[in-house]
Amino acid sequence: MTAIADLPAPVANGPAVKPVETSRRGQVVLYANVSDGDQDQITSQLAIHAAARDWAIAATCIDVGPTPLPLRQRPGWREAARLLAIDTANGGADVLMARSAAQIADTDQDREELRHQLDEAHAFAVYLDDEPLAQVPPARREPFRVGAAVVDTTRSKVAKILAVNGECLVLSRPVGDPWDALVNWCRPATLGEALSLTAFQKTEVGEPPEDHP
């Protein structure tokens, strides 16, 4: 899956990398598990962030209720999972976007089920509230080149990385280990940064250097 913003890529830590051309936009499912009062606000925020990454919204799936239900008992989540399991050429989606991982899975069992569903669908998730676990001084952060990718070759997943002014930004990443370790080296890109930066994922990526997180 390739996501490309409309603006040119910046130059940082070396020459700019030309974005990969693509014939289609990423298809994203927006998911929210909220109370009645939060529904419109959260789904609007999700739509804005999806548009910033030039992703087409395949569907918006919502579960409403004060008490979170297990994943399998939520009609909104069942629809989101169904779309993620379908190829984009047949009306499915390859990206899941939510306010936070906890809105989807707040127990060990649900988190394991979520990881399994994303793995089976070859999809990845993006969370708006994804914050670093620890603040790492910029001087100690890995100096990724523009457009670098951290790859889990056994699961065919890629985390999009952009280096700006020597700082590593994460535009999107899958969930779970070893991806959670990325936030110790990078921080999530803000909406403004996502709007002004070009994000892309190469169709063919090799093994990451050994010193990458």
XYZ file of N, CA and C in Angstrom:
639
model
N 0.840 -1.187 0.000
C 0.000 0.000 0.000
C 0.872 1.233 0.000
N 0.506 2.201 -0.859
C 1.299 3.406 -0.986
C 0.440 4.612 -0.690
N 0.910 5.503 0.173
C 0.190 6.735 0.472
C 1.067 7.904 0.106
N 0.556 8.851 -0.673
C 1.354 9.967 -1.145
C 0.605 11.261 -0.892
N 1.228 12.213 -0.238
C 0.663 13.542 -0.046
C 0.906 14.355 -1.303
N 0.259 15.493 -1.401
C 0.349 16.285 -2.616
C 1.588 17.151 -2.689
N 2.245 17.411 -1.562
C 3.367 18.323 -1.556
C 4.672 17.580 -1.749
N 5.736 18.276 -2.265
C 7.016 17.607 -2.505
C 7.699 17.208 -1.211
N 8.566 16.196 -1.306
C 9.294 15.716 -0.135
C 10.354 16.717 0.280
N 10.588 16.914 1.602
C 11.630 17.816 2.068
C 12.997 17.180 1.908
N 14.029 17.998 2.036
C 15.396 17.505 1.997
C 15.923 17.488 3.416
N 16.330 16.327 3.904
C 16.868 16.204 5.256
C 17.775 14.997 5.300
N 18.985 15.194 5.856
C 19.959 14.114 5.968
C 20.265 13.473 4.616
N 20.343 14.288 3.568
C 20.668 13.747 2.254
C 19.689 14.246 1.215
N 19.851 13.807 -0.029
C 18.981 14.274 -1.105
C 17.560 13.791 -0.921
N 16.613 14.557 -1.464
C 15.210 14.186 -1.360
C 14.961 12.906 -2.143
N 14.027 12.114 -1.662
C 13.666 10.872 -2.325
C 12.361 11.091 -3.059
N 12.324 10.752 -4.326
C 11.113 10.945 -5.102
C 10.042 9.970 -4.633
N 8.794 10.452 -4.499
C 7.725 9.545 -4.079
C 7.449 8.489 -5.130
N 7.014 7.329 -4.668
C 6.668 6.250 -5.573
C 5.309 6.525 -6.190
N 5.203 6.385 -7.496
C 3.935 6.611 -8.164
C 2.968 5.479 -7.811
N 1.713 5.804 -7.740
C 0.718 4.793 -7.414
C -0.524 4.993 -8.252
N -1.221 3.927 -8.526
C -2.423 4.010 -9.343
C -3.686 4.074 -8.485
N -3.556 3.914 -7.185
C -4.722 3.975 -6.317
C -4.351 4.554 -4.968
N -5.377 5.029 -4.266
C -5.180 5.565 -2.934
C -5.406 4.466 -1.912
N -4.817 4.659 -0.726
C -5.058 3.711 0.345
C -6.517 3.761 0.768
N -7.062 2.635 1.129
C -8.450 2.532 1.577
C -8.449 2.326 3.087
N -9.077 3.239 3.815
C -9.018 3.210 5.271
C -10.410 3.022 5.870
N -10.464 2.231 6.940
C -11.672 2.095 7.748
C -11.486 2.938 9.000
N -12.404 3.861 9.241
C -12.380 4.660 10.464
C -13.219 3.933 11.516
N -12.646 3.758 12.717
C -13.375 3.050 13.766
C -13.366 3.856 15.055
N -14.527 3.902 15.723
C -14.628 4.582 17.013
C -15.537 3.776 17.931
N -15.138 3.657 19.192
C -15.937 3.016 20.230
C -16.157 4.080 21.297
N -17.272 4.800 21.216
C -17.419 6.051 21.955
C -18.792 6.156 22.609
N -18.936 7.230 23.399
C -20.242 7.587 23.937
C -20.948 8.468 22.912
N -22.246 8.697 23.104
C -23.018 9.489 22.138
C -22.431 10.873 21.921
N -21.973 11.520 22.991
C -21.483 12.887 22.879
C -20.189 13.021 22.111
N -19.378 11.963 22.074
C -18.072 12.042 21.424
C -18.092 11.617 19.961
N -19.159 11.016 19.517
C -19.184 10.352 18.216
C -18.815 11.277 17.061
N -19.523 12.388 16.904
C -19.277 13.276 15.768
C -17.882 13.886 15.815
N -17.446 14.300 16.997
C -16.134 14.935 17.126
C -15.010 13.976 16.751
N -15.071 12.757 17.270
C -13.999 11.797 17.008
C -13.985 11.368 15.548
N -15.141 11.073 14.970
C -15.161 10.654 13.571
C -14.711 11.776 12.651
N -15.011 13.028 13.013
C -14.533 14.161 12.223
C -13.014 14.257 12.272
N -12.434 14.073 13.458
C -10.975 14.093 13.588
C -10.330 12.978 12.771
N -10.924 11.796 12.806
C -10.394 10.676 12.038
C -10.423 10.981 10.544
N -11.519 11.567 10.081
C -11.646 11.887 8.657
C -10.607 12.919 8.228
N -10.332 13.905 9.082
C -9.330 14.929 8.763
C -7.951 14.297 8.627
N -7.603 13.416 9.550
C -6.292 12.764 9.495
C -6.184 11.830 8.293
N -7.263 11.159 7.934
C -7.237 10.298 6.749
C -7.025 11.130 5.491
N -7.699 12.273 5.405
C -7.540 13.147 4.243
C -6.125 13.700 4.160
N -5.500 13.965 5.319
C -4.135 14.488 5.327
C -3.151 13.498 4.729
N -3.461 12.233 4.805
C -2.593 11.192 4.241
C -3.055 10.739 2.863
N -4.062 11.418 2.320
C -4.602 11.112 0.996
C -5.165 9.696 0.939
N -5.804 9.271 2.021
C -6.445 7.963 2.047
C -7.933 8.119 1.765
N -8.473 7.229 0.977
C -9.907 7.202 0.717
C -10.601 6.438 1.842
N -11.704 6.981 2.334
C -12.431 6.347 3.439
C -13.368 5.285 2.881
N -13.076 4.028 3.191
C -13.918 2.922 2.730
C -15.202 2.842 3.549
N -15.108 3.135 4.853
C -16.276 3.083 5.727
C -15.931 3.702 7.068
N -16.958 4.168 7.771
C -16.822 4.629 9.151
C -17.660 3.707 10.024
N -17.013 2.988 10.917
C -17.691 1.997 11.757
C -17.661 2.461 13.211
N -18.822 2.499 13.843
C -18.927 3.061 15.189
C -19.661 2.101 16.114
N -19.116 1.926 17.305
C -19.809 1.236 18.389
C -20.054 2.255 19.489
N -21.292 2.343 19.968
C -21.667 3.335 20.971
C -22.126 2.628 22.237
N -21.593 3.069 23.379
C -22.025 2.487 24.642
C -21.037 2.784 25.745
N -21.520 2.982 26.960
C -20.627 3.310 28.075
C -19.755 2.144 28.519
N -20.198 0.911 28.249
C -19.449 -0.269 28.675
C -18.846 -0.963 27.461
N -17.509 -1.012 27.368
C -16.879 -1.679 26.229
C -17.227 -3.165 26.195
N -17.561 -3.654 25.020
C -17.850 -5.068 24.828
C -16.646 -5.759 24.207
N -16.529 -7.083 24.366
C -15.469 -7.808 23.664
C -15.572 -7.565 22.160
N -14.458 -7.669 21.459
C -14.429 -7.353 20.034
C -15.516 -8.079 19.252
N -15.662 -9.370 19.487
C -16.594 -10.174 18.694
C -18.049 -9.776 18.916
N -18.347 -9.042 19.993
C -19.723 -8.659 20.294
C -20.065 -7.252 19.813
N -19.143 -6.586 19.158
C -19.387 -5.221 18.691
C -19.753 -5.233 17.206
N -20.953 -4.793 16.850
C -21.343 -4.788 15.436
C -20.473 -3.865 14.587
N -20.100 -2.713 15.137
C -19.248 -1.796 14.380
C -17.891 -2.399 14.087
N -17.294 -3.044 15.096
C -15.982 -3.653 14.884
C -16.071 -4.842 13.933
N -17.137 -5.628 14.022
C -17.285 -6.768 13.107
C -17.303 -6.297 11.655
N -17.961 -5.167 11.399
C -17.979 -4.625 10.037
C -16.601 -4.125 9.633
N -15.891 -3.458 10.550
C -14.536 -2.982 10.248
C -13.615 -4.154 9.934
N -13.679 -5.213 10.744
C -12.838 -6.390 10.518
C -13.185 -7.071 9.200
N -14.464 -7.085 8.849
C -14.883 -7.692 7.577
C -14.262 -6.957 6.395
N -14.274 -5.619 6.436
C -13.713 -4.824 5.343
C -12.199 -4.987 5.257
N -11.529 -5.082 6.404
C -10.077 -5.262 6.400
C -9.680 -6.617 5.823
N -10.567 -7.587 5.922
C -10.274 -8.925 5.406
C -10.521 -9.040 3.908
N -11.131 -8.008 3.307
C -11.438 -8.016 1.875
C -10.387 -7.217 1.124
N -9.967 -7.697 -0.024
C -8.996 -6.985 -0.849
C -9.571 -5.641 -1.277
N -8.703 -4.624 -1.367
C -9.172 -3.285 -1.734
C -9.803 -3.255 -3.117
N -9.352 -4.121 -4.015
C -9.923 -4.164 -5.361
C -11.380 -4.615 -5.340
N -11.779 -5.267 -4.262
C -13.154 -5.758 -4.128
C -13.950 -4.971 -3.100
N -13.505 -3.741 -2.808
C -14.245 -2.877 -1.903
C -13.822 -2.937 -0.461
N -12.708 -3.617 -0.169
C -12.222 -3.701 1.198
C -11.289 -2.565 1.555
N -10.518 -2.745 2.628
C -9.610 -1.700 3.109
C -8.310 -2.339 3.573
N -7.232 -1.529 3.582
C -5.934 -2.037 4.040
C -5.356 -1.214 5.180
N -6.117 -0.243 5.691
C -5.673 0.583 6.809
C -6.819 0.720 7.809
N -6.496 0.642 9.082
C -7.453 0.890 10.158
C -7.015 2.139 10.900
N -7.932 3.088 11.090
C -7.603 4.302 11.838
C -8.595 4.467 12.984
N -8.053 4.726 14.189
C -8.880 4.924 15.374
C -8.247 5.985 16.262
N -9.020 6.476 17.221
C -8.514 7.493 18.139
C -7.383 6.931 18.994
N -7.540 5.698 19.458
C -6.507 5.063 20.273
C -6.655 3.556 20.179
N -5.583 2.846 20.489
C -5.642 1.385 20.488
C -6.601 0.887 21.564
N -6.693 1.626 22.687
C -7.555 1.208 23.796
C -9.030 1.229 23.412
N -9.415 2.064 22.429
C -10.807 2.085 21.985
C -11.181 0.791 21.279
N -10.185 0.105 20.745
C -10.439 -1.160 20.059
C -10.218 -2.331 21.001
N -9.076 -2.344 21.656
C -8.700 -3.491 22.484
C -8.111 -3.010 23.800
N -8.824 -3.275 24.906
C -8.327 -2.844 26.214
C -8.056 -4.015 27.152
N -8.081 -5.234 26.618
C -7.701 -6.412 27.396
C -6.645 -7.187 26.613
N -5.904 -8.034 27.308
C -4.875 -8.829 26.631
C -5.478 -9.705 25.537
N -6.633 -10.274 25.806
C -7.273 -11.144 24.821
C -7.677 -10.365 23.576
N -8.269 -9.170 23.772
C -8.678 -8.357 22.630
C -7.476 -7.844 21.853
N -6.390 -7.480 22.562
C -5.190 -7.006 21.870
C -4.588 -8.109 21.002
N -4.566 -9.323 21.526
C -4.043 -10.446 20.743
C -4.937 -10.722 19.536
N -6.236 -10.622 19.724
C -7.164 -10.840 18.615
C -7.001 -9.763 17.551
N -6.806 -8.509 17.987
C -6.599 -7.415 17.040
C -5.339 -7.644 16.214
N -4.242 -8.001 16.874
C -2.994 -8.250 16.153
C -3.162 -9.381 15.141
N -3.872 -10.423 15.551
C -4.088 -11.557 14.658
C -4.909 -11.138 13.442
N -5.965 -10.352 13.665
C -6.811 -9.917 12.554
C -6.035 -9.040 11.577
N -5.204 -8.132 12.086
C -4.414 -7.276 11.204
C -3.384 -8.093 10.436
N -2.763 -9.052 11.103
C -1.788 -9.906 10.425
C -2.445 -10.704 9.304
N -3.590 -11.300 9.604
C -4.283 -12.109 8.607
C -4.715 -11.265 7.412
N -5.079 -10.015 7.656
C -5.555 -9.130 6.591
C -4.425 -8.393 5.882
N -3.175 -8.538 6.364
C -2.033 -7.777 5.828
C -2.339 -6.277 5.861
N -2.941 -5.841 6.956
C -3.301 -4.437 7.143
C -2.508 -3.869 8.310
N -2.557 -2.543 8.479
C -1.925 -1.929 9.635
C -2.841 -0.862 10.209
N -2.551 -0.449 11.439
C -3.400 0.497 12.151
C -2.658 1.788 12.444
N -3.411 2.886 12.466
C -2.883 4.202 12.821
C -3.776 4.769 13.915
N -3.161 5.248 15.009
C -3.914 5.788 16.138
C -3.545 7.251 16.348
N -4.564 8.106 16.499
C -4.322 9.544 16.655
C -3.638 9.865 17.975
N -3.918 9.097 19.014
C -3.346 9.375 20.333
C -2.076 8.582 20.591
N -1.423 8.118 19.530
C -0.208 7.307 19.662
C 0.938 8.199 20.117
N 1.310 8.127 21.374
C 2.336 8.994 21.947
C 3.577 8.190 22.309
N 4.748 8.831 22.310
C 5.976 8.119 22.686
C 5.902 7.580 24.110
N 6.459 6.396 24.317
C 6.532 5.833 25.665
C 7.580 6.543 26.503
N 8.590 7.099 25.853
C 9.658 7.798 26.562
C 10.189 8.915 25.681
N 10.536 10.028 26.288
C 11.100 11.141 25.541
C 12.592 10.904 25.339
N 13.008 10.779 24.098
C 14.409 10.539 23.772
C 14.988 11.814 23.181
N 16.095 12.332 23.730
C 16.705 13.547 23.169
C 16.980 13.371 21.685
N 16.738 14.418 20.847
C 16.962 14.298 19.400
C 18.348 13.792 19.044
N 19.366 14.158 19.840
C 20.738 13.751 19.519
C 20.906 12.238 19.610
N 20.050 11.566 20.382
C 20.173 10.116 20.557
C 19.248 9.338 19.632
N 18.398 10.060 18.893
C 17.482 9.375 18.004
C 18.205 8.892 16.756
N 17.718 7.818 16.214
C 18.317 7.242 15.015
C 18.174 8.211 13.837
N 19.276 8.555 13.134
C 19.202 9.502 12.019
C 18.707 8.828 10.745
N 17.432 8.456 10.717
C 16.889 7.817 9.528
C 16.930 8.778 8.343
N 17.182 8.238 7.162
C 17.145 9.073 5.965
C 15.690 9.335 5.592
N 15.488 10.309 4.713
C 14.138 10.610 4.252
C 13.568 9.390 3.541
N 12.381 9.003 3.926
C 11.745 7.863 3.292
C 12.222 6.513 3.760
N 13.029 6.455 4.825
C 13.520 5.164 5.307
C 12.365 4.326 5.840
N 12.551 3.037 5.839
C 11.510 2.136 6.333
C 12.103 1.141 7.311
N 11.400 0.913 8.416
C 11.762 -0.135 9.363
C 10.851 -1.313 9.060
N 11.440 -2.461 8.782
C 10.674 -3.558 8.209
C 10.723 -4.804 9.084
N 9.579 -5.420 9.281
C 9.496 -6.742 9.887
C 9.274 -7.713 8.732
N 10.357 -8.305 8.227
C 10.262 -9.105 7.008
C 9.457 -10.383 7.206
N 9.353 -10.870 8.432
C 8.607 -12.106 8.661
C 7.109 -11.880 8.588
N 6.669 -10.641 8.742
C 5.239 -10.339 8.705
C 4.869 -9.394 7.572
N 5.849 -9.016 6.759
C 5.605 -8.153 5.602
C 4.939 -6.845 6.007
N 5.422 -6.246 7.080
C 4.870 -4.986 7.546
C 5.942 -3.903 7.481
N 5.531 -2.679 7.206
C 6.462 -1.565 7.099
C 5.952 -0.394 7.923
N 6.849 0.228 8.676
C 6.519 1.462 9.379
C 7.114 2.612 8.578
N 6.304 3.596 8.245
C 6.791 4.719 7.453
C 7.540 5.701 8.346
N 8.750 6.041 7.932
C 9.617 6.910 8.718
C 10.027 8.098 7.862
N 10.068 9.261 8.446
C 10.594 10.437 7.767
C 11.519 11.189 8.699
N 12.703 11.530 8.218
C 13.656 12.287 9.031
C 13.544 13.759 8.659
N 13.296 14.589 9.643
C 13.147 16.022 9.421
C 13.993 16.763 10.444
N 14.928 17.547 9.948
C 15.826 18.292 10.831
C 16.483 17.373 11.862
N 16.856 16.182 11.430
C 17.530 15.244 12.316
C 16.622 14.501 13.267
N 15.308 14.751 13.191
C 14.372 14.080 14.088
C 13.581 13.034 13.318
N 13.375 11.900 13.942
C 12.669 10.797 13.303
C 11.174 10.914 13.596
N 10.362 10.937 12.540
C 8.917 11.009 12.694
C 8.285 9.724 12.183
N 7.269 9.245 12.884
C 6.528 8.073 12.443
C 5.203 8.540 11.849
N 4.997 8.260 10.559
C 3.742 8.625 9.924
C 2.691 7.532 10.100
N 3.113 6.297 10.113
C 2.189 5.198 10.385
C 2.994 3.953 10.696
N 2.391 3.042 11.431
C 3.078 1.805 11.792
C 2.053 0.759 12.200
N 2.397 -0.523 12.068
C 1.521 -1.567 12.585
C 1.525 -1.555 14.115
N 0.685 -2.389 14.694
C 0.619 -2.465 16.157
C 1.427 -3.651 16.655
N 1.797 -3.599 17.923
C 2.447 -4.728 18.567
C 3.945 -4.738 18.424
N 4.578 -5.629 19.190
C 6.024 -5.795 19.119
C 6.396 -6.313 17.736
N 7.543 -5.850 17.143
C 8.493 -4.895 17.717
C 8.167 -3.442 17.418
N 6.968 -3.183 16.898
C 6.653 -1.823 16.453
C 6.537 -0.840 17.611
N 6.124 -1.319 18.787
C 6.009 -0.422 19.931
C 7.354 0.188 20.302
N 8.458 -0.492 19.959
C 9.786 0.031 20.274
C 10.120 1.265 19.449
N 9.410 1.485 18.350
C 9.709 2.646 17.504
C 9.551 3.962 18.256
N 8.584 4.025 19.174
C 8.318 5.283 19.846
C 9.440 5.670 20.795
N 10.348 4.742 21.097
C 11.508 5.102 21.902
C 12.548 5.854 21.078
N 12.431 5.754 19.754
C 13.391 6.414 18.862
C 12.741 7.539 18.070
N 11.472 7.424 17.852
C 10.776 8.391 17.009
C 9.545 8.904 17.749
N 8.957 9.936 17.218
C 7.674 10.396 17.735
C 6.677 10.414 16.582
N 5.375 10.279 16.864
C 4.391 10.330 15.793
C 4.362 11.709 15.142
N 4.183 11.744 13.837
C 4.051 13.017 13.138
C 2.729 13.674 13.531
N 2.742 14.992 13.684
C 1.513 15.716 13.974
C 0.697 15.855 12.696
N -0.545 16.306 12.830
C -1.382 16.506 11.652
C -0.747 17.509 10.698
N -0.211 18.610 11.245
C 0.430 19.605 10.394
C 1.611 19.037 9.638
N 2.401 18.192 10.302
C 3.550 17.571 9.642
C 3.097 16.589 8.576
N 2.031 15.866 8.863
C 1.518 14.924 7.876
C 1.012 15.651 6.638
N 0.443 16.838 6.833
C -0.045 17.628 5.705
C 1.088 18.163 4.847
N 2.230 18.468 5.461
C 3.310 19.128 4.737
C 4.415 18.188 4.280
N 4.371 16.931 4.687
C 5.406 15.974 4.315
C 4.871 14.961 3.323
N 5.757 14.408 2.535
C 5.380 13.357 1.597
C 5.686 12.014 2.228
N 4.663 11.161 2.353
C 4.855 9.824 2.916
C 4.689 8.799 1.815
N 5.585 7.840 1.792
C 5.439 6.772 0.813
C 6.011 5.487 1.361
N 5.563 4.418 0.796
C 6.061 3.097 1.170
C 6.517 2.399 -0.101
N 7.783 1.976 -0.128
C 8.302 1.296 -1.303
C 7.608 -0.057 -1.482
N 7.437 -0.427 -2.739
C 6.805 -1.708 -3.019
C 7.736 -2.865 -2.728
N 9.048 -2.614 -2.774
C 10.020 -3.647 -2.451
C 11.017 -3.072 -1.470
N 11.139 -3.676 -0.300
C 12.065 -3.203 0.715
C 12.917 -4.357 1.178
N 14.182 -4.065 1.475
C 15.095 -5.107 1.915
C 15.178 -5.175 3.412
N 16.127 -5.947 3.888
C 16.340 -6.076 5.325
C 16.799 -4.754 5.903
N 16.296 -4.331 7.066
C 16.746 -3.095 7.694
C 18.140 -3.266 8.265
N 18.890 -2.160 8.361
C 20.196 -2.245 9.008
C 20.057 -2.787 10.414
N 21.112 -3.456 10.904
C 21.033 -4.104 12.209
C 20.867 -3.127 13.348
N 21.339 -1.887 13.188
C 21.257 -0.946 14.295
C 19.936 -0.211 14.340
N 18.980 -0.553 13.448
C 17.662 0.073 13.525
C 16.858 -0.574 14.623
N 15.957 0.205 15.260
C 15.130 -0.375 16.324
C 14.170 -1.398 15.768
